[in-house]
PDB file of C-alpha atoms in Angstrom:
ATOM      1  CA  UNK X   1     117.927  37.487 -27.543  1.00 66.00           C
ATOM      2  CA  UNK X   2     117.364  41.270 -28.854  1.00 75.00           C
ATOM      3  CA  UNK X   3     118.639  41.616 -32.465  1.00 87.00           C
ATOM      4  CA  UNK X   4     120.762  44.313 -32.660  1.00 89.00           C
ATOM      5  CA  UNK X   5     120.703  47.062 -35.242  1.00 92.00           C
ATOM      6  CA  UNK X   6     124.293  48.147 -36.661  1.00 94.00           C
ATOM      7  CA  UNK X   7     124.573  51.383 -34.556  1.00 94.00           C
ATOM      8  CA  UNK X   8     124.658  49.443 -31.240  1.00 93.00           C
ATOM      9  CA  UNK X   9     127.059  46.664 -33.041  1.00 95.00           C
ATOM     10  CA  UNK X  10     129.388  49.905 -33.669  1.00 96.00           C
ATOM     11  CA  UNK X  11     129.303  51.312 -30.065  1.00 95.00           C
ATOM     12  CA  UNK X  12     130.325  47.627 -29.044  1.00 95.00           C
ATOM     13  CA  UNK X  13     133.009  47.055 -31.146  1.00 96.00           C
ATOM     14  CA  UNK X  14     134.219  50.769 -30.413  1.00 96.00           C
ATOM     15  CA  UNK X  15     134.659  50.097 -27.138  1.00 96.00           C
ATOM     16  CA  UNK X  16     135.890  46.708 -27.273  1.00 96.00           C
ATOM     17  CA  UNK X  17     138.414  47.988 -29.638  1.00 96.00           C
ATOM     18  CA  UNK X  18     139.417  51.111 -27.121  1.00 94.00           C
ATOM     19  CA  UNK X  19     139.986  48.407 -24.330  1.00 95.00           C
ATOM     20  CA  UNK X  20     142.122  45.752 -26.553  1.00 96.00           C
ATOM     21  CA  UNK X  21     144.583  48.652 -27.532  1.00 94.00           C
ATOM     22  CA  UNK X  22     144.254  49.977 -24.363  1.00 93.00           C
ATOM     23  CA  UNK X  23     145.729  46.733 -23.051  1.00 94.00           C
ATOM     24  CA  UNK X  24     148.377  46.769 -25.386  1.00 94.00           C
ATOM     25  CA  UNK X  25     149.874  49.979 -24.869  1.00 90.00           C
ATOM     26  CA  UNK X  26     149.493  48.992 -21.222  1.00 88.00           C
ATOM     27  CA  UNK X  27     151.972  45.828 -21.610  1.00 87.00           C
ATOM     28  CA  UNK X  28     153.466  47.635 -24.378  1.00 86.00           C
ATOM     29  CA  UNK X  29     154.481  50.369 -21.489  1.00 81.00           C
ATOM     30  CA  UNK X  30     155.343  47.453 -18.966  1.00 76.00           C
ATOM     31  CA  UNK X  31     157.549  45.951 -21.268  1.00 76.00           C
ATOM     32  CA  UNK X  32     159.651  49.288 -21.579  1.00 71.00           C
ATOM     33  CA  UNK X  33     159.901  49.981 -18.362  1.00 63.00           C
ATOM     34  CA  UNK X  34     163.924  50.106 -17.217  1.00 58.00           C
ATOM     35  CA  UNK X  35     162.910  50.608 -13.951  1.00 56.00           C
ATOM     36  CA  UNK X  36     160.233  49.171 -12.626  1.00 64.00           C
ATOM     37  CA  UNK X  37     157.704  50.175 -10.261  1.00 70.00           C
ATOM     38  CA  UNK X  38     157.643  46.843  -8.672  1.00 71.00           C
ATOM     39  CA  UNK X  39     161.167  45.964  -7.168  1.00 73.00           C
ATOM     40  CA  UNK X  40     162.813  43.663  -4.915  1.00 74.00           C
ATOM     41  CA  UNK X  41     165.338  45.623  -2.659  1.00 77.00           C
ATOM     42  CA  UNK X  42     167.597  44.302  -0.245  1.00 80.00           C
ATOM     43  CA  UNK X  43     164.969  40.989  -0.239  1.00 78.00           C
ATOM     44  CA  UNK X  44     161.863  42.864   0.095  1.00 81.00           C
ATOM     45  CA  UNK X  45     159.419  43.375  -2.332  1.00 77.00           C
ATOM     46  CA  UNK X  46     159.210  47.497  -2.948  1.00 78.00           C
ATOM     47  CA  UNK X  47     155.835  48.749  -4.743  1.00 79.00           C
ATOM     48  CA  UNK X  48     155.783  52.603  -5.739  1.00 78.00           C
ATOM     49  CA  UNK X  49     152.470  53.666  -4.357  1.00 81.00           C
ATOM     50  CA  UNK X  50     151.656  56.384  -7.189  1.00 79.00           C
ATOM     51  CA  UNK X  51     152.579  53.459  -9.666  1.00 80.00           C
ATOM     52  CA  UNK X  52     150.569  51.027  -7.817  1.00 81.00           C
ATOM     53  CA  UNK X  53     147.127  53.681  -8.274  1.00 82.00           C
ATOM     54  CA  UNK X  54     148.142  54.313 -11.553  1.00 81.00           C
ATOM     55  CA  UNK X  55     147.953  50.486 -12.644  1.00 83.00           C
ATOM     56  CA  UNK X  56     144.756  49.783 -10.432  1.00 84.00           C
ATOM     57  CA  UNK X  57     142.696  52.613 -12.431  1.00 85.00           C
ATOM     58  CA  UNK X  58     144.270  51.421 -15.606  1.00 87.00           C
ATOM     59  CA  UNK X  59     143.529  47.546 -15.844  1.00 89.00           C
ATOM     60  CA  UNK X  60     140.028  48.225 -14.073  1.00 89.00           C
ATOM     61  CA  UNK X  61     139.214  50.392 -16.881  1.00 90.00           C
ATOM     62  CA  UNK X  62     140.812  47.576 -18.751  1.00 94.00           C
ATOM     63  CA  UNK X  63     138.575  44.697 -18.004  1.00 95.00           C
ATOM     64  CA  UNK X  64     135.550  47.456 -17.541  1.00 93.00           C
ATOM     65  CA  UNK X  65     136.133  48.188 -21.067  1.00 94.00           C
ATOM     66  CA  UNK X  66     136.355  44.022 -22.258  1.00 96.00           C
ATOM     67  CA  UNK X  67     133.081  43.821 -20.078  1.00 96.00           C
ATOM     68  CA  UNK X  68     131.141  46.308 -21.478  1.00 95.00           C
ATOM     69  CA  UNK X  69     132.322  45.972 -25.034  1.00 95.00           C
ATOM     70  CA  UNK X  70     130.863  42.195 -24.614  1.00 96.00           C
ATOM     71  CA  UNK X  71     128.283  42.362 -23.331  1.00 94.00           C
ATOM     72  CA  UNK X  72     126.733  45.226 -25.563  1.00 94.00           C
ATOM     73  CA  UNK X  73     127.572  42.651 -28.664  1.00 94.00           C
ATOM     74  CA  UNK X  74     125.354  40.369 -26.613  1.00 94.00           C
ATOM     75  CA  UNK X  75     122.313  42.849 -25.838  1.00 92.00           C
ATOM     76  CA  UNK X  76     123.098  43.096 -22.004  1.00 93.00           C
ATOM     77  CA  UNK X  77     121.851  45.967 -20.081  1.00 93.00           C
ATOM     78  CA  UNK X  78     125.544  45.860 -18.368  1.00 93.00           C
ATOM     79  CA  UNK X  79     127.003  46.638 -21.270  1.00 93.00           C
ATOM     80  CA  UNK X  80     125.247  49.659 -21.724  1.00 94.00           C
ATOM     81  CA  UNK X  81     125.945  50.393 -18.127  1.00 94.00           C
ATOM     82  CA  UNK X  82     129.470  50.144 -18.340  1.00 93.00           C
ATOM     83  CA  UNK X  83     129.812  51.682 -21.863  1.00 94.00           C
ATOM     84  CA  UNK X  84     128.271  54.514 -21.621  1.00 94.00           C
ATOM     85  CA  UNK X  85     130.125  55.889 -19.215  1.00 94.00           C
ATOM     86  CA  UNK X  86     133.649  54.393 -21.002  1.00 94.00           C
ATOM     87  CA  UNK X  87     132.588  56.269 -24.204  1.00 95.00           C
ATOM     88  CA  UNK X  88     131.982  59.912 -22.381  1.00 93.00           C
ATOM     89  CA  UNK X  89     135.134  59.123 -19.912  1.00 91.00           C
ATOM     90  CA  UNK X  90     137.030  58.941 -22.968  1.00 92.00           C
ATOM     91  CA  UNK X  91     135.861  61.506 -24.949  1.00 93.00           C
ATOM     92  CA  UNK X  92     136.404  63.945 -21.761  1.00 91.00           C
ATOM     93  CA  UNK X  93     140.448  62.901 -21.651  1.00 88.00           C
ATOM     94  CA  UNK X  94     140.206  62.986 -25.950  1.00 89.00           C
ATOM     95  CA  UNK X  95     138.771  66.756 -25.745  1.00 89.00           C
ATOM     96  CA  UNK X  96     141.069  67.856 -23.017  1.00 89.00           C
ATOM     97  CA  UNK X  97     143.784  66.805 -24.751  1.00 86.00           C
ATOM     98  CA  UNK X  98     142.728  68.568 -27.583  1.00 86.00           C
ATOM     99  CA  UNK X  99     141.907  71.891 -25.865  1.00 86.00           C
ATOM    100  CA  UNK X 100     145.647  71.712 -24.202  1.00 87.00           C
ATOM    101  CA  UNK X 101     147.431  71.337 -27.227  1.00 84.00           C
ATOM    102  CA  UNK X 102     145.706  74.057 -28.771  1.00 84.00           C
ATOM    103  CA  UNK X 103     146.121  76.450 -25.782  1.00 85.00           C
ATOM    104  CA  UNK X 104     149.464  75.026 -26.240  1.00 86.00           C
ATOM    105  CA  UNK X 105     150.471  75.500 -30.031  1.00 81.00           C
ATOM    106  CA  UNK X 106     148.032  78.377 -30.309  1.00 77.00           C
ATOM    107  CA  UNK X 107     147.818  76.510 -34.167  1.00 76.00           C
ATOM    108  CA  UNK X 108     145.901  73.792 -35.492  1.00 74.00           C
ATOM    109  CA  UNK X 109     147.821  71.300 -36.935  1.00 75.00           C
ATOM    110  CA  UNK X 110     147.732  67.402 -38.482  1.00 76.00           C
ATOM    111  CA  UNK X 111     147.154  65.890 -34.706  1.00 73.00           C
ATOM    112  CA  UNK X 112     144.381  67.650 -34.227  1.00 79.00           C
ATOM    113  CA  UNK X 113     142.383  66.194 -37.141  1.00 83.00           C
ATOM    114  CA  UNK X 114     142.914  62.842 -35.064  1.00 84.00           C
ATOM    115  CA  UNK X 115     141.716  64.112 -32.168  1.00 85.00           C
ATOM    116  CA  UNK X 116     138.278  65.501 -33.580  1.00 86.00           C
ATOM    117  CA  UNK X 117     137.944  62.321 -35.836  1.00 90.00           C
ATOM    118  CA  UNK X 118     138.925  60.143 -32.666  1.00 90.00           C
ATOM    119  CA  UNK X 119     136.465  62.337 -30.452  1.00 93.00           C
ATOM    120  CA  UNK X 120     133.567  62.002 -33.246  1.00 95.00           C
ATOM    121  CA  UNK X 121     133.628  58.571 -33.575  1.00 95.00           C
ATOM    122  CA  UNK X 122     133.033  58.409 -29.490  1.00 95.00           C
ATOM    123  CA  UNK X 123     130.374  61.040 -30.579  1.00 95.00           C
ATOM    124  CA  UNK X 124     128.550  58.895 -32.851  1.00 96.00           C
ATOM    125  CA  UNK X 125     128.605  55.870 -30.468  1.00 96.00           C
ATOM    126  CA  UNK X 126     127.560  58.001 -27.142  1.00 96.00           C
ATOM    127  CA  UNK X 127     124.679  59.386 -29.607  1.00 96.00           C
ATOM    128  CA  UNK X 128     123.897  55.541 -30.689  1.00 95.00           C
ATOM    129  CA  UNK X 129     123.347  54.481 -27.041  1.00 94.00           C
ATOM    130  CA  UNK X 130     121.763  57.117 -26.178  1.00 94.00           C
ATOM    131  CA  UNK X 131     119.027  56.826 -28.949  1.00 94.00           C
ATOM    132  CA  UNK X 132     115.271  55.346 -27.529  1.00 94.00           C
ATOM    133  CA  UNK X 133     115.759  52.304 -29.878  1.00 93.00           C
ATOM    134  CA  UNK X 134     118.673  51.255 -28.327  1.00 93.00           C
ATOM    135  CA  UNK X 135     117.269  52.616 -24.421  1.00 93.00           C
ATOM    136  CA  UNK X 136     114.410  50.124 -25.322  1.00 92.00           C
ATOM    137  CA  UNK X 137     116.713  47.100 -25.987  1.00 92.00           C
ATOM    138  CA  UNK X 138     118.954  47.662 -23.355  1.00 93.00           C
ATOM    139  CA  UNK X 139     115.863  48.042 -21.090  1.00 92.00           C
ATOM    140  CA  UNK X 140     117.510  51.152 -19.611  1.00 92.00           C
ATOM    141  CA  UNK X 141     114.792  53.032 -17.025  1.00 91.00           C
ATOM    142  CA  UNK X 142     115.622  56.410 -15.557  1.00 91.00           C
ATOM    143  CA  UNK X 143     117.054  54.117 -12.403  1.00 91.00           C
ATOM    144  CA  UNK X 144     119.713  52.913 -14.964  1.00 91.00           C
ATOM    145  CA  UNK X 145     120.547  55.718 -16.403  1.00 91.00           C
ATOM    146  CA  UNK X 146     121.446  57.448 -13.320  1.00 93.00           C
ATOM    147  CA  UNK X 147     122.948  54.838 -12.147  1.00 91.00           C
ATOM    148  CA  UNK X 148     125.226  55.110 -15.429  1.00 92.00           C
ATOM    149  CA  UNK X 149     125.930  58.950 -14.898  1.00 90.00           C
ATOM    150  CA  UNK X 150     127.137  57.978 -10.972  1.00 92.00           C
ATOM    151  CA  UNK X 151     129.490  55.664 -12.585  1.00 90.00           C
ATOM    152  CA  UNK X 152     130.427  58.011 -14.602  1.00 91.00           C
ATOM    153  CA  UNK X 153     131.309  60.165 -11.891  1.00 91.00           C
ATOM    154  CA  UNK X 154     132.936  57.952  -9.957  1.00 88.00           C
ATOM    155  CA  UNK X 155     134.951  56.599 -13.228  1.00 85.00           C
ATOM    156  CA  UNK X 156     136.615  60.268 -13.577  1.00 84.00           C
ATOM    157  CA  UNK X 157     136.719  60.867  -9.930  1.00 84.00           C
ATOM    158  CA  UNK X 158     138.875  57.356  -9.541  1.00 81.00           C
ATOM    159  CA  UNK X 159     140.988  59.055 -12.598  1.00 79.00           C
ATOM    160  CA  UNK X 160     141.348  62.173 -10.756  1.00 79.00           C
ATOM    161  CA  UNK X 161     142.167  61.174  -7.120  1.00 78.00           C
ATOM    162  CA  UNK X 162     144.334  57.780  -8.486  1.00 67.00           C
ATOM    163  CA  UNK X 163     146.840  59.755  -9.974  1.00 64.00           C
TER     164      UNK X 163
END
């Protein structure tokens, strides 16, 4: 087993940490939820499509996230896979949040100063993985790492088309 230096420990527990309160504000949201978008009309059992999409892209993220945040604590090359491309997907919705509210408010107020904290910590842990120490433990080869940017593509694409 690879010992792991405190950077790649970080960039674990960051996104171990995203997923778990990603999860939470997931059943937090079912739990709120007057009307459902799984219902039971007239006998049948109704599911809203858009709803449906929605939840798919959400807990696959989910468990991507619990995956990934895993098995980078445990020196697995899948972990870097998967969290790579969690980190930067992130980031991207973080910073385009951030861009619309500004466009929006045309001011910079107290939310924003979470928003650039939130987006450098994802900085810091995208620049941790990415550094040739932690390449070298992962035993990431230019193969992997493309393989890493496709999912990242394909992560946003599912994001944008699953709406």
């Amino acid at each position: 087993m690879v010992k792991l230096s405190w950077r790649e420990k970080y960039a674990g527990i960051l996104v171990l940490l995203i997923s778990i309160i990603y999860l939470l504000l997931q059943l937090a949201s079912l739990s709120g939820q007057r009307s459902g978008p799984y219902t039971i009309q007239n006998g049948t059992f109704v599911i809203n499509k858009n709803e449906f999409y929605s939840d798919l892209k959400t807990y696959s993220l989910i468990i991507a996230g619990i995956v990934a945040g895993w098995c980078l604590l445990k020196g697995k090359r899948l972990g870097w896979m998967l969290g790579l491309p969690i980190l930067l997907f992130i980031t991207a919705v973080i910073g385009t949040i951030t861009v619309e509210q500004l466009l929006k408010t045309k001011k910079f107020n107290n939310s924003m100063i979470g928003f650039g904290a939130g987006i450098f910590l994802l900085f810091l842990a995208i620049l941790f993985l990415l550094l040739p120490s932690a390449r070298q433990k992962y035993r990431v080869s230019k193969g992997v790492l493309i393989l890493t940017l496709l999912l990242f593509v394909g992560l946003g694409g599912a994001y944008m088309f699953l709406q």
